[in-house]
Coordinates of C-alpha atoms in Angstrom, one line a residue:
Chain K
M45 CA -29.2 34.2 -6.1
D46 CA -30.5 30.8 -7.0
N47 CA -32.4 29.5 -4.0
K48 CA -31.9 25.9 -5.0
Q49 CA -28.2 26.2 -4.2
L50 CA -27.1 24.8 -0.9
L51 CA -23.3 25.1 -1.2
R52 CA -20.9 26.9 -3.3
V53 CA -17.2 26.5 -2.8
K54 CA -15.0 29.0 -4.5
D55 CA -11.2 29.0 -4.9
L56 CA -10.8 27.0 -1.7
K57 CA -7.1 26.6 -0.7
L58 CA -5.7 24.6 2.2
Y59 CA -1.9 24.4 2.5
F60 CA 0.0 22.7 5.2
R61 CA 3.4 23.6 6.6
T62 CA 5.7 20.6 6.9
R63 CA 9.4 20.1 7.4
A64 CA 9.8 19.1 3.8
G65 CA 8.0 22.3 2.6
E66 CA 4.5 23.6 2.0
V67 CA 2.0 20.9 1.0
Q68 CA -0.7 22.3 -1.3
A69 CA -3.3 19.7 -0.4
V70 CA -6.3 21.7 -1.7
D71 CA -5.4 24.2 -4.4
G72 CA -8.1 26.4 -5.7
V73 CA -11.2 24.1 -5.6
D74 CA -14.5 25.3 -7.0
F75 CA -17.8 23.4 -7.0
E76 CA -21.5 23.8 -6.3
L77 CA -24.1 21.6 -4.8
N78 CA -27.9 22.0 -4.9
Y79 CA -30.4 20.9 -2.3
N80 CA -31.2 17.1 -2.3
R81 CA -28.3 16.3 -4.6
A82 CA -25.2 14.1 -4.1
V83 CA -21.8 15.0 -5.4
V84 CA -19.0 12.4 -5.5
I85 CA -15.5 13.7 -5.1
L86 CA -13.4 11.0 -6.8
G87 CA -9.7 10.7 -6.4
E88 CA -6.8 8.4 -5.5
S89 CA -5.0 8.3 -2.2
G90 CA -3.0 11.5 -1.6
C91 CA -4.9 13.7 -4.0
G92 CA -6.2 15.9 -1.2
K93 CA -9.8 14.7 -1.1
T94 CA -9.9 14.2 2.7
S95 CA -8.2 17.6 3.2
L96 CA -11.0 19.0 1.1
A97 CA -13.6 17.5 3.5
K98 CA -11.7 18.9 6.4
A99 CA -11.4 22.3 4.8
I100 CA -15.1 22.5 4.2
L101 CA -15.9 21.6 7.8
R102 CA -13.0 23.6 9.1
L103 CA -11.6 20.7 11.0
L104 CA -8.0 21.8 10.7
P105 CA -4.7 20.7 12.2
R106 CA -2.3 23.3 13.6
N107 CA 0.2 23.4 10.8
I108 CA -1.9 25.4 8.4
S109 CA 0.0 27.9 6.3
Q110 CA -2.9 29.0 4.1
Y111 CA -6.6 28.6 4.4
S112 CA -8.5 30.8 2.0
G113 CA -11.4 31.0 -0.5
S114 CA -15.1 31.2 0.2
I115 CA -17.7 28.6 1.2
L116 CA -21.2 29.8 0.7
L117 CA -23.5 27.6 2.6
E118 CA -27.2 28.5 2.3
N119 CA -26.2 32.0 1.0
R120 CA -23.9 32.7 3.9
D121 CA -20.1 32.8 3.6
V122 CA -19.1 30.6 6.5
M123 CA -15.4 31.4 5.9
T124 CA -16.0 34.8 7.4
L125 CA -17.3 33.4 10.7
N126 CA -15.1 33.1 13.7
E127 CA -14.3 29.7 15.2
E128 CA -17.0 30.0 17.9
D129 CA -19.8 31.1 15.5
F130 CA -18.8 28.4 13.1
R131 CA -19.0 25.8 15.8
R132 CA -22.3 27.0 17.1
S133 CA -24.1 27.6 13.9
V134 CA -22.5 25.6 11.1
R135 CA -20.7 22.5 12.1
W136 CA -23.1 19.7 13.0
V137 CA -26.0 22.2 12.7
Q138 CA -25.9 22.9 8.9
M139 CA -23.5 20.2 7.9
S140 CA -21.9 17.2 9.5
L141 CA -19.2 14.7 8.8
V142 CA -19.0 11.0 8.7
P143 CA -15.3 10.6 9.0
Q144 CA -13.1 8.0 7.4
A145 CA -13.2 4.7 9.3
A146 CA -16.0 6.1 11.4
M147 CA -16.9 2.7 12.6
N148 CA -13.6 2.5 14.4
A149 CA -13.9 6.0 15.7
L150 CA -16.7 5.3 18.2
N151 CA -15.7 5.6 21.9
P152 CA -15.4 2.0 23.1
V153 CA -16.5 2.7 26.7
I154 CA -19.7 4.7 26.0
R155 CA -23.0 3.1 24.8
V156 CA -23.7 3.9 21.2
G157 CA -27.0 5.5 21.9
E158 CA -25.4 8.1 24.1
Q159 CA -22.7 8.8 21.5
V160 CA -25.4 9.4 18.9
A161 CA -27.4 11.7 21.2
E162 CA -24.4 13.8 22.2
P163 CA -24.3 16.1 19.2
A164 CA -28.0 16.9 19.8
I165 CA -27.3 17.8 23.5
I166 CA -24.4 20.0 22.6
H167 CA -25.5 21.7 19.4
L168 CA -29.3 21.8 19.9
G169 CA -29.3 22.2 23.6
V170 CA -32.0 19.6 24.2
S171 CA -32.3 17.5 27.3
K172 CA -30.7 14.1 27.5
Q173 CA -34.1 12.5 27.5
E174 CA -35.1 14.3 24.3
A175 CA -31.7 13.6 22.7
M176 CA -32.1 9.9 23.4
E177 CA -35.5 9.9 21.7
M178 CA -33.9 11.7 18.7
A179 CA -31.2 9.1 18.6
A180 CA -33.8 6.3 18.6
K181 CA -35.5 7.9 15.7
M182 CA -32.2 8.1 13.8
F183 CA -31.5 4.5 14.5
Q184 CA -34.7 3.7 12.7
H185 CA -33.8 5.8 9.8
V186 CA -30.4 4.0 9.3
G187 CA -31.8 0.6 10.0
V188 CA -30.3 -0.2 13.4
P189 CA -32.6 -2.0 15.9
V190 CA -33.6 0.5 18.6
D191 CA -32.6 -1.9 21.4
F192 CA -29.0 -1.5 20.2
L193 CA -29.0 2.0 21.8
T194 CA -27.7 0.5 25.0
R195 CA -25.0 -1.6 23.4
Y196 CA -21.3 -0.8 23.3
P197 CA -19.5 -0.5 20.0
F198 CA -17.7 -3.8 20.3
E199 CA -21.1 -5.6 20.4
L200 CA -21.9 -4.3 16.9
S201 CA -20.6 -5.5 13.5
G202 CA -18.7 -3.2 11.2
G203 CA -21.8 -2.4 9.1
M204 CA -23.9 -1.6 12.2
R205 CA -21.2 0.6 13.6
Q206 CA -21.0 2.5 10.3
R207 CA -24.7 3.0 10.4
V208 CA -24.4 4.3 14.0
A209 CA -21.8 6.8 12.7
I210 CA -24.2 8.0 10.0
A211 CA -27.0 8.3 12.6
M212 CA -24.6 10.5 14.7
A213 CA -24.2 12.8 11.7
L214 CA -27.9 13.0 11.2
V215 CA -29.2 13.5 14.7
T216 CA -29.0 17.3 14.5
S217 CA -30.9 17.3 11.1
P218 CA -28.3 19.1 9.0
N219 CA -29.0 19.6 5.3
L220 CA -25.6 18.5 4.2
I221 CA -23.6 15.4 5.1
V222 CA -20.0 15.0 4.2
L223 CA -19.1 11.3 3.9
D224 CA -15.4 10.5 3.8
E225 CA -14.9 7.0 2.4
P226 CA -18.0 5.6 4.2
T227 CA -17.8 2.0 3.0
S228 CA -14.2 1.4 1.9
A229 CA -13.5 -0.9 4.9
L230 CA -16.7 -2.9 4.5
D231 CA -17.7 -6.1 2.5
V232 CA -19.7 -5.9 -0.7
L233 CA -22.9 -6.9 0.9
T234 CA -22.6 -4.4 3.8
Q235 CA -21.5 -1.8 1.3
A236 CA -24.7 -2.3 -0.7
N237 CA -26.8 -2.1 2.4
I238 CA -25.2 1.2 3.5
F239 CA -25.7 2.7 0.1
N240 CA -29.3 1.7 0.2
V241 CA -29.6 3.4 3.5
L242 CA -28.0 6.6 2.1
K243 CA -30.3 6.6 -0.9
R244 CA -33.3 6.2 1.3
L245 CA -32.2 9.0 3.6
K246 CA -31.7 11.3 0.6
K247 CA -35.3 10.6 -0.5
E248 CA -37.0 10.6 2.9
L249 CA -35.1 13.5 4.5
G250 CA -34.2 15.5 1.4
L251 CA -30.5 15.4 2.4
S252 CA -27.5 16.5 0.3
F253 CA -24.3 14.5 0.3
I254 CA -20.7 15.1 -0.5
L255 CA -19.3 11.7 -0.9
I256 CA -15.5 11.4 -0.9
T257 CA -14.2 8.2 -2.2
H258 CA -11.8 6.3 -4.5
D259 CA -14.3 3.6 -5.2
I260 CA -15.7 4.5 -8.6
A261 CA -18.1 1.6 -8.9
T262 CA -19.9 2.0 -5.6
S263 CA -20.0 5.8 -5.8
S264 CA -22.1 5.6 -9.0
E265 CA -24.9 4.2 -6.8
L266 CA -25.5 7.5 -5.1
A267 CA -24.0 10.1 -7.3
D268 CA -26.0 12.9 -9.1
E269 CA -22.8 14.8 -9.9
V270 CA -19.1 13.9 -10.0
A271 CA -16.0 16.0 -9.4
V272 CA -12.7 14.3 -10.1
M273 CA -9.8 15.5 -8.0
Y274 CA -6.2 15.1 -9.0
A275 CA -3.1 16.6 -7.1
G276 CA -5.2 19.0 -5.1
Q277 CA -7.3 20.3 -7.9
I278 CA -10.7 19.5 -9.4
I279 CA -10.1 18.6 -13.0
E280 CA -13.5 17.6 -14.2
T281 CA -17.1 18.2 -13.0
A282 CA -20.1 16.7 -14.7
D283 CA -23.5 15.1 -14.0
A284 CA -23.1 11.5 -13.1
E285 CA -24.7 9.9 -16.2
P286 CA -22.6 11.5 -18.9
F287 CA -19.5 11.2 -16.7
F288 CA -19.8 7.4 -16.1
T289 CA -20.5 6.7 -19.7
N290 CA -18.1 9.2 -21.2
P291 CA -15.5 10.9 -19.0
L292 CA -13.7 13.8 -20.7
H293 CA -10.4 14.4 -18.9
P294 CA -7.7 11.9 -19.8
Y295 CA -7.2 11.1 -16.1
S296 CA -10.8 10.3 -15.7
Q297 CA -10.8 8.2 -18.8
K298 CA -7.8 6.2 -17.6
L299 CA -9.3 5.9 -14.1
M300 CA -12.5 4.5 -15.5
A301 CA -10.6 2.1 -17.8
S302 CA -8.7 0.6 -14.9
V303 CA -11.9 -0.5 -13.0
P304 CA -12.5 -4.2 -13.6
R305 CA -16.1 -4.8 -14.6
L306 CA -18.3 -7.8 -14.7
H307 CA -18.5 -9.9 -17.8
E308 CA -15.7 -8.1 -19.5
Q309 CA -12.6 -9.8 -20.7
K310 CA -10.5 -7.0 -22.0
E311 CA -7.1 -6.3 -20.6
L312 CA -7.3 -3.7 -17.8
D313 CA -5.7 -0.3 -18.3
F314 CA -3.6 1.4 -15.7
I315 CA -2.0 4.7 -15.3
V316 CA 1.8 4.8 -15.6
G317 CA 3.8 6.6 -12.9
Q318 CA 2.5 8.2 -9.7
P319 CA 0.7 11.4 -8.8
P320 CA 3.0 14.3 -8.3
S321 CA 4.1 15.4 -4.8
L322 CA 1.9 18.2 -3.5
I323 CA 5.0 19.9 -2.3
N324 CA 6.1 22.0 -5.3
P325 CA 3.6 20.4 -7.7
P326 CA 4.6 20.6 -11.4
K327 CA 3.9 23.8 -13.3
G328 CA 1.4 23.5 -16.1
C329 CA -1.1 20.7 -16.1
R330 CA -0.4 18.4 -13.1
F331 CA -1.4 15.3 -15.0
A332 CA 0.9 16.0 -18.0
A333 CA 3.7 13.7 -17.0
R334 CA 1.4 10.7 -17.0
C335 CA -0.9 11.8 -19.8
P336 CA -1.0 9.9 -23.1
F337 CA -2.3 13.0 -25.0
R338 CA 0.1 15.6 -23.8
F339 CA 1.3 18.3 -26.2
E340 CA 3.2 21.6 -25.9
K341 CA 0.3 23.5 -24.4
C342 CA 0.3 21.3 -21.4
A343 CA 3.4 23.1 -20.0
E344 CA 1.0 25.9 -19.1
E345 CA -1.7 25.5 -16.5
P346 CA -5.0 24.8 -18.3
P347 CA -8.1 26.9 -17.3
V348 CA -11.5 25.2 -16.9
F349 CA -13.2 24.8 -20.2
Q350 CA -16.9 24.3 -20.7
K351 CA -18.0 21.4 -22.8
D352 CA -21.7 20.4 -23.2
G353 CA -22.5 21.9 -19.8
R354 CA -19.6 20.0 -18.2
E355 CA -16.4 21.5 -16.9
V356 CA -13.0 20.1 -17.6
K357 CA -9.5 21.4 -16.9
C358 CA -7.6 20.2 -19.9
W359 CA -6.2 21.8 -23.0
L360 CA -7.8 19.2 -25.3
Y361 CA -11.1 20.9 -24.8
A362 CA -9.9 24.5 -25.6
Chain G
M920 CA -20.3 -36.8 6.9
E921 CA -19.7 -37.9 3.4
N922 CA -17.9 -35.3 1.4
T923 CA -17.7 -35.2 -2.3
T924 CA -14.4 -34.1 -3.4
P925 CA -13.9 -32.7 -6.9
S926 CA -11.0 -34.9 -8.2
F927 CA -9.4 -34.3 -11.5
P928 CA -6.3 -35.9 -12.7
A929 CA -4.4 -32.7 -13.3
S930 CA -4.9 -31.2 -9.9
L931 CA -1.8 -29.7 -8.4
V932 CA -3.2 -29.1 -5.0
E933 CA -5.9 -31.1 -3.4
V934 CA -7.5 -30.1 -0.1
K935 CA -9.6 -32.7 1.7
N936 CA -11.8 -32.1 4.7
L937 CA -9.7 -29.2 6.0
V938 CA -10.6 -28.1 9.5
K939 CA -9.2 -25.3 11.5
Y940 CA -10.6 -24.4 15.0
F941 CA -9.0 -21.7 17.0
P942 CA -9.3 -22.2 20.7
V943 CA -10.6 -19.4 22.8
R944 CA -9.0 -19.2 26.2
A945 CA -10.3 -17.4 29.2
G946 CA -10.1 -17.1 32.9
L947 CA -7.2 -17.4 35.3
L948 CA -6.0 -20.7 34.1
Q949 CA -6.5 -19.8 30.4
R950 CA -8.7 -22.8 29.9
V951 CA -10.1 -23.4 26.5
V952 CA -13.7 -22.2 26.7
A953 CA -14.8 -22.4 23.1
Y954 CA -13.6 -22.8 19.6
V955 CA -13.8 -20.4 16.6
Q956 CA -14.7 -22.7 13.8
A957 CA -12.8 -20.7 11.2
V958 CA -12.6 -23.4 8.5
D959 CA -14.9 -26.4 8.9
N960 CA -14.6 -29.4 6.6
V961 CA -13.6 -27.7 3.3
S962 CA -12.6 -29.8 0.3
F963 CA -11.5 -28.6 -3.1
S964 CA -8.7 -29.0 -5.7
I965 CA -6.7 -26.6 -7.7
R966 CA -5.7 -27.7 -11.2
E967 CA -2.2 -27.1 -12.6
G968 CA -1.9 -23.7 -14.2
E969 CA -5.3 -22.4 -13.2
T970 CA -6.3 -19.5 -10.9
L971 CA -8.9 -20.5 -8.3
G972 CA -10.6 -17.5 -6.9
L973 CA -11.7 -17.7 -3.3
V974 CA -14.3 -15.2 -2.2
G975 CA -16.3 -14.5 0.9
E976 CA -16.9 -11.7 3.4
S977 CA -14.4 -10.8 6.1
G978 CA -14.3 -13.5 8.7
C979 CA -15.5 -16.3 6.5
G980 CA -12.2 -18.1 6.8
K981 CA -10.8 -17.6 3.4
T982 CA -7.4 -16.3 4.6
T983 CA -7.2 -19.2 7.1
V984 CA -7.7 -21.6 4.3
G985 CA -4.8 -20.1 2.4
R986 CA -2.5 -20.0 5.4
T987 CA -3.2 -23.5 6.6
M988 CA -2.5 -24.8 3.0
L989 CA 1.0 -23.3 3.3
R990 CA 1.3 -24.4 7.0
L991 CA 1.7 -20.9 8.2
I992 CA -1.1 -22.0 10.5
E993 CA -1.3 -25.6 11.6
A994 CA -4.6 -27.3 10.6
T995 CA -6.8 -29.0 13.2
S996 CA -7.4 -31.9 10.8
G997 CA -7.6 -32.7 7.2
E998 CA -5.3 -33.3 4.3
V999 CA -3.6 -31.0 1.8
Y1000 CA -2.0 -32.9 -1.1
F1001 CA 0.5 -31.0 -3.2
Q1002 CA 1.6 -33.1 -6.2
G1003 CA 0.3 -36.2 -4.4
Q1004 CA 2.1 -35.6 -1.1
D1005 CA 0.2 -34.7 2.1
I1006 CA 2.0 -31.6 3.2
L1007 CA 0.3 -31.5 6.5
K1008 CA 2.3 -34.5 7.5
L1009 CA 5.7 -33.3 6.3
K1010 CA 8.4 -32.4 8.8
G1011 CA 11.8 -30.9 8.9
R1012 CA 13.8 -31.0 5.7
A1013 CA 11.0 -32.3 3.6
L1014 CA 8.7 -29.5 4.7
K1015 CA 11.4 -26.9 3.9
E1016 CA 11.9 -28.4 0.5
M1017 CA 8.1 -28.3 -0.1
R1018 CA 7.9 -24.6 0.9
R1019 CA 10.1 -23.7 -2.0
N1020 CA 7.2 -24.6 -4.3
M1021 CA 4.5 -22.8 -2.4
Q1022 CA 4.7 -19.1 -1.8
I1023 CA 2.4 -16.3 -0.6
I1024 CA 1.7 -12.7 -1.6
F1025 CA 0.3 -10.8 1.4
Q1026 CA -2.5 -8.5 1.6
D1027 CA -0.8 -5.4 3.1
P1028 CA 2.2 -4.3 1.1
Y1029 CA 3.0 -1.8 3.9
A1030 CA 3.3 -4.4 6.6
S1031 CA 4.8 -7.3 4.8
L1032 CA 8.2 -5.9 3.9
D1033 CA 10.9 -5.5 6.6
P1034 CA 11.3 -1.7 6.9
R1035 CA 15.0 -2.0 7.8
M1036 CA 16.0 -4.3 4.9
P1037 CA 16.8 -3.0 1.4
I1038 CA 14.2 -4.5 -0.9
G1039 CA 16.8 -6.4 -2.9
E1040 CA 17.8 -8.2 0.3
S1041 CA 14.2 -9.0 1.0
V1042 CA 13.8 -10.5 -2.5
M1043 CA 17.0 -12.6 -2.0
E1044 CA 16.2 -13.8 1.5
G1045 CA 14.3 -16.8 0.3
L1046 CA 17.1 -17.8 -2.0
H1047 CA 19.6 -17.5 0.8
I1048 CA 17.4 -19.6 3.2
H1049 CA 17.1 -22.4 0.6
N1050 CA 20.8 -22.2 -0.3
I1051 CA 20.2 -21.5 -4.0
G1052 CA 23.2 -20.4 -6.1
T1053 CA 26.2 -18.4 -5.2
R1054 CA 25.9 -14.8 -3.8
Q1055 CA 26.4 -13.5 -7.3
E1056 CA 23.8 -15.8 -8.8
R1057 CA 21.3 -14.9 -6.2
F1058 CA 21.9 -11.2 -6.9
E1059 CA 21.3 -11.8 -10.6
I1060 CA 18.1 -13.7 -10.0
M1061 CA 16.9 -10.8 -7.8
L1062 CA 17.6 -8.2 -10.5
D1063 CA 15.8 -10.4 -13.0
M1064 CA 12.8 -10.7 -10.7
L1065 CA 12.7 -6.9 -10.1
K1066 CA 12.8 -6.4 -13.9
K1067 CA 9.9 -8.8 -14.3
V1068 CA 7.7 -6.8 -12.0
G1069 CA 8.7 -3.5 -13.7
L1070 CA 11.3 -2.2 -11.3
E1071 CA 14.8 -1.1 -12.0
D1072 CA 18.2 -2.4 -10.8
Y1073 CA 18.9 0.7 -8.7
H1074 CA 15.7 0.1 -6.7
A1075 CA 17.4 -3.0 -5.1
R1076 CA 19.3 -0.8 -2.6
R1077 CA 16.3 1.2 -1.5
Y1078 CA 14.1 0.7 1.6
P1079 CA 10.4 -0.1 1.6
H1080 CA 9.4 3.4 2.7
E1081 CA 10.8 4.8 -0.5
F1082 CA 8.2 3.0 -2.6
S1083 CA 4.5 3.6 -3.2
G1084 CA 1.9 1.0 -2.4
G1085 CA 1.7 -0.5 -5.9
Q1086 CA 5.5 -0.7 -6.1
R1087 CA 5.7 -2.5 -2.7
Q1088 CA 3.1 -5.0 -3.8
R1089 CA 5.2 -5.7 -6.9
I1090 CA 8.2 -6.2 -4.6
G1091 CA 6.1 -8.7 -2.7
I1092 CA 5.4 -10.5 -6.0
A1093 CA 9.1 -10.5 -6.9
R1094 CA 10.0 -12.0 -3.5
A1095 CA 7.3 -14.7 -3.9
L1096 CA 8.6 -15.5 -7.4
A1097 CA 12.3 -15.6 -6.7
L1098 CA 12.2 -19.2 -5.6
R1099 CA 10.4 -20.2 -8.8
P1100 CA 7.4 -21.7 -6.9
K1101 CA 4.7 -23.7 -8.7
F1102 CA 1.9 -22.5 -6.5
I1103 CA 1.2 -19.0 -5.1
V1104 CA -1.4 -18.0 -2.6
C1105 CA -2.4 -14.4 -3.4
D1106 CA -4.1 -13.2 -0.2
E1107 CA -6.1 -10.1 -1.2
P1108 CA -3.1 -8.8 -3.2
V1109 CA -4.8 -5.7 -4.6
S1110 CA -7.4 -4.7 -2.0
A1111 CA -5.0 -2.1 -0.4
L1112 CA -4.2 -0.4 -3.6
D1113 CA -5.8 2.4 -5.6
V1114 CA -7.8 1.4 -8.7
S1115 CA -5.3 2.7 -11.2
I1116 CA -2.6 0.7 -9.6
Q1117 CA -4.7 -2.4 -8.9
S1118 CA -5.1 -3.2 -12.6
Q1119 CA -1.3 -2.9 -13.1
V1120 CA -0.7 -5.5 -10.4
L1121 CA -3.4 -7.8 -11.7
N1122 CA -1.9 -7.6 -15.2
I1123 CA 1.6 -8.5 -13.8
L1124 CA 0.1 -11.5 -12.0
K1125 CA -1.5 -12.7 -15.2
D1126 CA 1.6 -12.2 -17.3
L1127 CA 3.8 -14.0 -14.8
Q1128 CA 1.3 -16.9 -14.7
A1129 CA 1.6 -17.3 -18.4
E1130 CA 5.4 -17.0 -18.4
F1131 CA 6.1 -19.4 -15.5
G1132 CA 3.0 -21.6 -15.7
L1133 CA 2.0 -20.7 -12.1
T1134 CA -1.0 -21.9 -10.2
Y1135 CA -2.8 -19.3 -8.1
L1136 CA -5.2 -19.4 -5.2
F1137 CA -6.5 -15.9 -5.4
I1138 CA -8.2 -14.8 -2.2
A1139 CA -10.3 -11.7 -2.5
H1140 CA -13.6 -10.1 -1.6
N1141 CA -13.9 -8.0 -4.7
L1142 CA -15.9 -10.1 -7.1
S1143 CA -15.1 -8.0 -10.2
V1144 CA -11.4 -8.6 -9.6
V1145 CA -12.0 -12.3 -9.0
E1146 CA -14.0 -12.6 -12.2
H1147 CA -11.2 -10.8 -14.1
I1148 CA -8.4 -13.2 -13.0
S1149 CA -9.9 -16.6 -12.1
N1150 CA -10.6 -19.7 -14.1
R1151 CA -12.8 -21.2 -11.3
V1152 CA -14.3 -19.6 -8.3
A1153 CA -15.1 -20.9 -4.8
V1154 CA -17.4 -19.1 -2.5
M1155 CA -17.1 -19.4 1.3
Y1156 CA -19.5 -18.5 4.0
L1157 CA -18.8 -18.9 7.7
G1158 CA -16.1 -21.5 7.4
K1159 CA -17.8 -23.6 4.8
M1160 CA -17.5 -23.8 1.1
V1161 CA -20.9 -23.1 -0.4
E1162 CA -20.3 -23.1 -4.1
L1163 CA -17.5 -24.0 -6.5
T1164 CA -17.6 -23.9 -10.3
G1165 CA -16.1 -22.4 -13.4
R1166 CA -16.0 -18.6 -13.5
D1167 CA -18.4 -18.1 -16.4
E1168 CA -20.9 -20.6 -14.9
L1169 CA -20.7 -19.0 -11.5
F1170 CA -21.3 -15.5 -12.7
R1171 CA -24.1 -16.5 -15.2
N1172 CA -25.8 -19.2 -13.2
P1173 CA -25.1 -18.9 -9.4
L1174 CA -27.0 -21.5 -7.6
H1175 CA -26.4 -20.9 -3.9
P1176 CA -28.6 -18.1 -2.5
Y1177 CA -25.6 -16.5 -0.8
T1178 CA -23.7 -16.4 -4.1
K1179 CA -26.8 -14.8 -5.7
A1180 CA -26.9 -12.1 -3.0
L1181 CA -23.1 -11.5 -3.4
M1182 CA -23.6 -11.1 -7.2
S1183 CA -26.4 -8.7 -6.8
A1184 CA -24.3 -6.5 -4.5
I1185 CA -21.5 -6.0 -6.9
P1186 CA -21.2 -2.4 -7.7
I1187 CA -21.3 -1.4 -11.4
P1188 CA -20.1 2.0 -12.4
D1189 CA -23.2 2.8 -14.5
P1190 CA -25.9 5.0 -13.0
T1191 CA -28.4 4.2 -15.7
L1192 CA -28.5 0.6 -14.7
K1193 CA -31.4 -0.4 -12.4
R1194 CA -31.0 -3.7 -10.8
E1195 CA -32.9 -5.9 -8.4
R1196 CA -30.8 -6.3 -5.3
I1197 CA -31.0 -9.2 -2.8
I1198 CA -30.6 -7.7 0.6
L1199 CA -29.8 -10.2 3.2
K1200 CA -31.2 -9.8 6.7
G1201 CA -28.9 -9.5 9.7
D1202 CA -25.2 -10.0 10.0
V1203 CA -22.9 -13.0 9.6
P1204 CA -23.3 -15.1 12.7
S1205 CA -20.3 -15.7 15.0
P1206 CA -18.1 -18.6 14.0
L1207 CA -17.9 -19.3 17.8
N1208 CA -21.4 -20.7 17.7
P1209 CA -22.5 -21.2 14.1
P1210 CA -26.2 -22.0 13.3
K1211 CA -27.2 -25.6 13.2
G1212 CA -28.1 -27.2 9.8
C1213 CA -27.1 -25.0 6.9
R1214 CA -25.0 -22.2 8.3
F1215 CA -26.7 -19.7 6.0
H1216 CA -30.3 -20.6 6.8
P1217 CA -31.0 -17.7 9.3
R1218 CA -30.3 -15.2 6.5
C1219 CA -31.5 -17.2 3.6
P1220 CA -34.5 -15.9 1.6
I1221 CA -35.5 -19.4 0.5
A1222 CA -34.8 -21.5 3.6
D1223 CA -37.0 -24.4 4.3
K1224 CA -37.5 -26.6 7.4
I1225 CA -34.8 -29.0 6.4
C1226 CA -32.2 -26.2 6.2
A1227 CA -32.4 -25.6 9.9
E1228 CA -32.1 -29.3 10.8
K1229 CA -29.6 -30.9 8.5
E1230 CA -26.4 -29.6 7.0
P1231 CA -26.5 -29.7 3.2
E1232 CA -23.9 -31.8 1.4
F1233 CA -21.4 -30.2 -0.9
R1234 CA -22.5 -32.0 -4.0
E1235 CA -22.0 -31.8 -7.8
V1236 CA -25.4 -30.7 -9.2
S1237 CA -24.2 -30.4 -12.8
P1238 CA -20.8 -31.2 -14.3
D1239 CA -18.1 -29.3 -12.4
H1240 CA -20.6 -27.2 -10.5
F1241 CA -20.6 -27.9 -6.7
V1242 CA -23.0 -26.4 -4.3
A1243 CA -24.0 -26.9 -0.7
C1244 CA -27.7 -26.1 -0.6
W1245 CA -30.8 -28.2 -0.1
M1246 CA -32.8 -26.0 -2.5
A1247 CA -30.4 -26.1 -5.5
N1248 CA -31.2 -28.5 -8.2

């Protein structure tokens, strides 16, 4: 097997049981990620992108009706591990998560330094003294002054708290960081700063990122590869450069056309209608109802087609 | 301090030396211990039929400006002229009359509609308050407004939870428009929406402006959106206005160092593009105790001695280009 490969997700499914029926939040997702690369999972609210992050890290609620597929992380199928082994050897050791709105998820009554040190104490078994030193080092990496270690979350600004959350994910030196909407609650200037921090970390520490976001413009700062998610499925994967200049799937094209850009005066495009419910999603292509190019074929579910080394789940590329 | 106010004959709204301090109370007696200087001596005008974009980071006072202009918050001092009348001095019936002409579209479409009121009722509520038309006429105005924002008749009986975010924001627009106002404050109307929906709402706002000759104050932090919709743009920093000029001029030739930093931080969905970014040091200081002199000087890359001592005037450096910076020429 290719030793450059860090992660390979195959046919990952995560269904939830709800009173209204079974929600197919993640429905047969495949993607790969090499060492020191960043993949962006792009999608709108409700497309299942946060569920995908949770499925990868196995942070699951109770109402699961199906959780299957394989997740090969550094050549080991972590799906076969039991909960305890997963907790001991994978989560926060090999990969960690910066959850959505992480800056508001810090414990308000514990000093931020101690919160950052905690994963090191639990997962690496180091002493508190050592863990605090590690936390101080991580603070330097993410650009938070070291004397902030003894502050409480309310004493920090939003951008600083977000950096602290990133430091917390880094303290155990995992190879893979999953970032769920890391900057969507922040201002442009702070966003730009955080992305600079992430880019630097990738270069200095050789990290890999899975960046989950709906913000197309900011995601292009960090992305090496892009996977577009729609209604629980990945519908297009490509390298960042060809994707941002020329997306293939009609949904990706429409999505890109709806982003306002600087110095451009054309009328903005938008996508008619709404994404389908993930309870009983439509048969055939899930985007068909909103697609300007649909034809008879679209009543059947499209397989993934290869086109110039890119993958797209659309009959137009058959 | 002398304040140069941009005055043009065709201005619909004119704001002069607007100040809003929020008192901070503490202790057993809830005594006022300090003031948050949310808006400090801001002057600008909005011309009839234009969209003035108002940008700045969270906490810079842009929402407070919008809300004091509508008297949803009472100003500490200053004047706001709407068609030549100082609305901050109006009372009772005259104020109610004035409010018909000035409406607001709120940021969060999930929180700004009454969850227990069918949306048709929400849209008609303003008409009812202002005693416009008969019940039947109000109903027809409401249906007409819903159609204008792309909703159907049968939606009128539904409740807010039955709608998506984009639809709710369109309901908010219909509600603001039902009274046929002249001026609308759009307070971050698209920031809570997905990109594919954002553009739809922006297009509706633009179309309605053309149809009804509306004037907008468009408050936002997303500069690409502001560039898309505005005729002129004002930039705020820590309760002060730092720059105000035409859209094209601002985006091509920003003069204030803060505006320049904001511009360089705008994300562009093109990974091939390599740009020089201006990274500001530190965070926005607290408006409880803003820095002396120019409020931006502690983070400014080009600050000089005078910047720490004296506050720069908001002056016109070239025709219709206002900036508050000692270094701008």
